[in-house]
Coordinates of N, CA and C in Angstrom, one line a residue:
X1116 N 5.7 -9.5 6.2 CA 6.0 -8.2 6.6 C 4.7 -7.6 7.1
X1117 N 4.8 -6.8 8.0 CA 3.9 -6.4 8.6 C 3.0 -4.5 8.0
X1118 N 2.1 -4.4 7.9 CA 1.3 -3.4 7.1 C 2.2 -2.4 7.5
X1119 N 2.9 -1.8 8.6 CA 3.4 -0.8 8.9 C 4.5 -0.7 8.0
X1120 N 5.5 -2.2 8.6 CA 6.9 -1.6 7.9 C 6.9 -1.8 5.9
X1121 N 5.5 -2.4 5.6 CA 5.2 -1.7 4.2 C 5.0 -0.9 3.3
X1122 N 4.0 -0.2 4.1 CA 3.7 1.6 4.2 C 5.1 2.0 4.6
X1123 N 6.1 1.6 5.3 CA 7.9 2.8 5.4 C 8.4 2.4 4.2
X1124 N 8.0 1.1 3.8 CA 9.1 0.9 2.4 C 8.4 1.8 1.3
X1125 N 7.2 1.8 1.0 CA 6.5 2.8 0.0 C 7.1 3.9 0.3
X1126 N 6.5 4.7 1.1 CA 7.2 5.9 2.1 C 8.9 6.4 1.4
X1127 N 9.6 5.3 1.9 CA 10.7 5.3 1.3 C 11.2 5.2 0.0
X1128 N 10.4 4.3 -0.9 CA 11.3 4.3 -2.1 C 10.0 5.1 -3.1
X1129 N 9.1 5.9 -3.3 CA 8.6 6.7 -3.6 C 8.4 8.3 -2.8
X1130 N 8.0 9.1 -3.6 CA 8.0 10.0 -3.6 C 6.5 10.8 -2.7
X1131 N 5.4 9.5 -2.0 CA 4.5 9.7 -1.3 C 4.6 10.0 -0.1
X1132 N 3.8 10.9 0.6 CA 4.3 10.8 2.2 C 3.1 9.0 2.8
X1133 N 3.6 9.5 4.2 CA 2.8 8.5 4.6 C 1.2 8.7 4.4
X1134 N 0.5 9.4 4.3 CA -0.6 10.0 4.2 C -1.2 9.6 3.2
X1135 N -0.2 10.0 1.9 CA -1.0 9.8 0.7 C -0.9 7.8 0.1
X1136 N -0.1 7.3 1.0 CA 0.4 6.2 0.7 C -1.0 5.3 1.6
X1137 N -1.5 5.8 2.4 CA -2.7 5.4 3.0 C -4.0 5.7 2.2
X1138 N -4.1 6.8 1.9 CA -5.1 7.1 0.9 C -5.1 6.4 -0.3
X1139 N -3.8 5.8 -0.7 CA -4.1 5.3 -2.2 C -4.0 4.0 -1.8
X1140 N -4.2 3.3 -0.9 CA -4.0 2.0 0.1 C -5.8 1.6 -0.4
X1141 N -6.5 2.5 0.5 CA -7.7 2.4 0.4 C -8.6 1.8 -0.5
X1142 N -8.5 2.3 -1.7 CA -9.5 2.2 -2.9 C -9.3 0.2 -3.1
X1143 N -7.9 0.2 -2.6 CA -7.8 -1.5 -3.2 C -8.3 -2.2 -2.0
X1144 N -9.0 -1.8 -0.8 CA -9.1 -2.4 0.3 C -10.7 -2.5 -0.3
X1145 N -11.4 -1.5 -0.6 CA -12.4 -1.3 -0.8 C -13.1 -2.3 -2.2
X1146 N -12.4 -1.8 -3.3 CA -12.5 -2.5 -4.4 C -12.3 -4.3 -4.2
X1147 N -11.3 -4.9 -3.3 CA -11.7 -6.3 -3.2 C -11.6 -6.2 -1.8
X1148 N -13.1 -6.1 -1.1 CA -13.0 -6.2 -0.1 C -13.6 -7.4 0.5
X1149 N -12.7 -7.8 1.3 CA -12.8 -9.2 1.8 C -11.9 -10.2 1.4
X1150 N -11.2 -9.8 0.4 CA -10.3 -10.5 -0.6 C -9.2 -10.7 -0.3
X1151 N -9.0 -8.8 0.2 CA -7.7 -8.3 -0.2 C -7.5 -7.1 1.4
X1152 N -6.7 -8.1 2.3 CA -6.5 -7.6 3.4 C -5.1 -6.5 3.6
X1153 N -4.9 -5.5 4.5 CA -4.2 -4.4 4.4 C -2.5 -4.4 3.7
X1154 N -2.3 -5.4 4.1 CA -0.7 -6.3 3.6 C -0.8 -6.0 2.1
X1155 N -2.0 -6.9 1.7 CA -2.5 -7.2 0.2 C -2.5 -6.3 -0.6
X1156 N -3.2 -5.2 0.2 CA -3.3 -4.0 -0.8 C -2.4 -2.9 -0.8
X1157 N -1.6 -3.3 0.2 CA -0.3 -2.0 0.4 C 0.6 -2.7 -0.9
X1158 N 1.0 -3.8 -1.0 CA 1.9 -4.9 -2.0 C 0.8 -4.3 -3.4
X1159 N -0.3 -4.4 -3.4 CA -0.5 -4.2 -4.6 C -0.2 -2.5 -5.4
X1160 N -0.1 -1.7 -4.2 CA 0.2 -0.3 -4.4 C 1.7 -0.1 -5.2
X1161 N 2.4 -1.0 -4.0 CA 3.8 -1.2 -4.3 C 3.9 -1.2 -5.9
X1162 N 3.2 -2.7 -6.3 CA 3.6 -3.0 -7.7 C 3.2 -2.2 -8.7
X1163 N 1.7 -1.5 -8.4 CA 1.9 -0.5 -9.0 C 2.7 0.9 -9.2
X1164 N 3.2 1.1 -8.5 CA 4.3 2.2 -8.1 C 5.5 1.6 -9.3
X1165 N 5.7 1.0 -9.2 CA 6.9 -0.2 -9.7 C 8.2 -0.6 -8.9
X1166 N 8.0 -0.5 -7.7 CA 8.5 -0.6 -6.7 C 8.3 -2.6 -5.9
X1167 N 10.0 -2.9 -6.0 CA 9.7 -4.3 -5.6 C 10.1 -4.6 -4.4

């Protein structure tokens, strides 16, 4: 799945807009950077959300 339609499913099944769902995207892009490419860290957002 593609970073976009990731960030709609977050979007969608939480209560973040798109905006904040990018901002909290970030810190895991940062924290393993090089590791952990935009897909990687949107999925990691997800799971933390608890969202599958």
């Amino acid at each position: 799945m593609d970073f976009e339609k990731i960030v709609s499913y977050i979007v969608e099944k939480s209560n973040l807009t798109r905006e904040e769902v990018y901002r909290r995207i970030k810190p895991y892009q940062e924290e393993f950077r090089g590791f952990l490419n935009p897909e990687g860290a949107a999925y990691v957002l997800a799971s933390h959300l608890g969202i599958e």
